[in-house]
Coordinates of C-alpha atoms (C1' of nucleotides) in Angstrom, one line a residue:
Chain G
M11 CA -0.2 0.2 -0.1
I12 CA 0.9 3.6 -0.7
S13 CA 1.0 6.1 1.6
V14 CA 0.8 9.1 1.2
T15 CA 1.3 11.1 -2.3
P16 CA 3.0 13.9 -3.2
F17 CA -0.4 15.5 -4.5
Q18 CA -2.0 14.4 -0.6
K19 CA 0.5 16.4 0.8
R20 CA -0.1 19.1 -0.8
V21 CA -3.7 18.7 0.0
Y22 CA -2.7 17.8 3.3
D23 CA -0.7 21.3 4.1
A24 CA -3.3 23.8 2.5
T25 CA -6.0 22.0 4.6
R26 CA -3.7 22.7 7.9
R27 CA -3.4 26.8 7.3
V28 CA -6.7 27.1 7.5
P29 CA -7.2 28.7 11.0
K30 CA -9.8 28.1 13.0
G31 CA -13.5 29.5 12.7
M32 CA -12.9 30.0 9.1
V33 CA -13.5 27.0 5.9
T34 CA -12.2 26.6 2.8
T35 CA -13.5 25.4 -0.8
Y36 CA -12.7 22.0 -2.7
A37 CA -12.3 23.9 -5.4
M38 CA -10.1 26.9 -3.8
I39 CA -7.8 24.1 -2.5
A40 CA -7.4 22.1 -5.4
R41 CA -6.4 24.9 -7.2
R42 CA -4.3 26.0 -5.2
I43 CA -1.8 23.2 -4.9
G44 CA -2.7 23.5 -9.2
C45 CA -5.9 20.9 -9.8
G46 CA -8.3 20.9 -11.7
S47 CA -9.9 18.4 -9.7
A48 CA -11.9 18.2 -6.6
R49 CA -12.7 15.8 -6.5
A50 CA -9.3 14.2 -6.3
V51 CA -8.7 17.0 -3.4
G52 CA -12.0 15.6 -1.5
Q53 CA -10.7 11.8 -2.2
A54 CA -8.3 12.7 -0.5
L55 CA -8.9 14.4 2.0
R56 CA -11.4 10.9 2.5
R57 CA -8.3 8.8 3.2
N58 CA -6.9 12.0 5.5
P59 CA -4.2 9.3 7.3
F60 CA -3.8 12.6 9.6
A61 CA -7.2 13.2 11.6
P62 CA -6.4 15.9 13.8
E63 CA -4.0 17.6 12.6
V64 CA -5.3 17.7 8.8
P65 CA -8.9 19.8 10.1
C66 CA -11.6 18.2 6.5
H67 CA -14.4 19.2 8.8
R68 CA -13.2 22.8 7.7
V69 CA -13.4 21.4 3.7
I70 CA -17.0 22.4 2.1
A71 CA -18.0 22.3 -1.1
S72 CA -17.7 25.8 -3.5
D73 CA -21.3 26.2 -3.1
M74 CA -20.7 26.4 0.4
T75 CA -22.8 23.4 1.2
I76 CA -21.3 21.4 3.8
G77 CA -19.9 18.8 1.4
G78 CA -19.3 15.3 1.6
F79 CA -17.6 13.9 5.1
S80 CA -15.9 9.8 5.7
G81 CA -17.4 9.2 2.2
R82 CA -20.7 10.5 3.2
T83 CA -22.7 13.4 1.8
G84 CA -24.9 12.9 4.1
G85 CA -25.6 11.2 7.6
A86 CA -24.8 11.1 11.1
Q87 CA -20.7 11.7 10.0
I88 CA -22.5 15.4 8.5
R89 CA -23.8 16.1 11.6
R90 CA -20.0 15.6 12.9
K91 CA -18.5 17.6 10.7
L92 CA -21.5 20.8 11.4
R93 CA -21.5 20.3 15.2
M94 CA -17.1 20.0 14.7
L95 CA -17.5 23.5 12.7
A96 CA -19.9 25.4 15.5
A97 CA -17.9 24.3 18.2
E98 CA -15.0 26.7 15.7
G99 CA -17.7 29.3 15.2
V100 CA -19.1 28.6 12.0
V101 CA -22.9 27.6 11.8
F102 CA -24.4 26.6 9.3
K103 CA -28.0 27.7 7.9
G104 CA -30.2 26.0 4.8
G105 CA -27.3 23.4 5.1
K106 CA -25.0 26.3 3.5
L107 CA -22.9 28.5 5.8
A108 CA -24.7 30.3 7.3
E109 CA -21.6 33.4 6.3
P110 CA -19.3 33.2 3.3
S111 CA -16.7 35.8 5.4
R112 CA -16.1 32.9 7.3
L113 CA -14.1 32.2 4.2
H114 CA -10.4 31.7 3.8
R115 CA -8.6 32.1 1.2
L116 CA -6.2 30.2 0.9
D117 CA -5.6 31.3 -2.9
K118 CA -3.6 34.6 -3.2
Chain Z
dA25 C1' -6.7 -0.8 -17.5
dG26 C1' -11.6 0.2 -15.4
dA27 C1' -14.0 1.3 -11.7
dC28 C1' -14.2 4.9 -7.6
dC29 C1' -14.9 9.7 -5.3
dC30 C1' -16.2 14.0 0.6
dG31 C1' -16.7 18.4 -6.6
dG32 C1' -17.7 21.8 -10.6
dA33 C1' -19.7 23.4 -13.9
dC34 C1' -23.1 23.3 -18.0
dG35 C1' -27.8 22.6 -19.4
dC36 C1' -32.5 22.0 -19.0
dG37 C1' -37.0 21.6 -16.9
Chain Y
dC9 C1' -34.8 27.5 -9.1
dG10 C1' -33.8 22.6 -8.7
dC11 C1' -32.8 18.4 -11.5
dG12 C1' -29.4 15.9 -14.2
dT13 C1' -25.4 15.4 -17.4
dC14 C1' -20.8 15.3 -18.8
dC15 C1' -15.9 16.3 -16.8
dG16 C1' -11.9 16.4 -14.9
dG17 C1' -7.5 15.2 -12.0
dG18 C1' -6.2 11.6 -8.7
dT19 C1' -5.8 6.7 -6.4
dC20 C1' -6.8 2.3 -5.8
dT21 C1' -8.2 -2.5 -7.5

DNA sequence: AGACCCGGACGCG
DNA sequence: CGCGTCCGGGTCT
């Protein structure tokens, strides 16, 4: 089994830069690392060998939706994700981010 | 080589 | 505004 790939390393690095109380989108990370596919990012986050080190729960969809978590697009996992974000001050409303200002721009 | 993935954009209804 | 479809990049089997 292969360990962390260079691509994932970039994803984790970008994700780790997201400060508490803020969130990022897959597309943003993808763009930051020079990737045209947010899916690859989500996939990398899904594996996430660095659980507490890489806050994958701080990564949401570009539509400001909660996105997915642990390989699911809905369920208890998502609820947990929302709760973690809420604990950091990030609130979701109507299944979407209440305040877009919480978006952290890794890109430039 | 083929299938699978936590998305994104586009087009249509 | 909501749903359906295709695309793209990467990893895993």
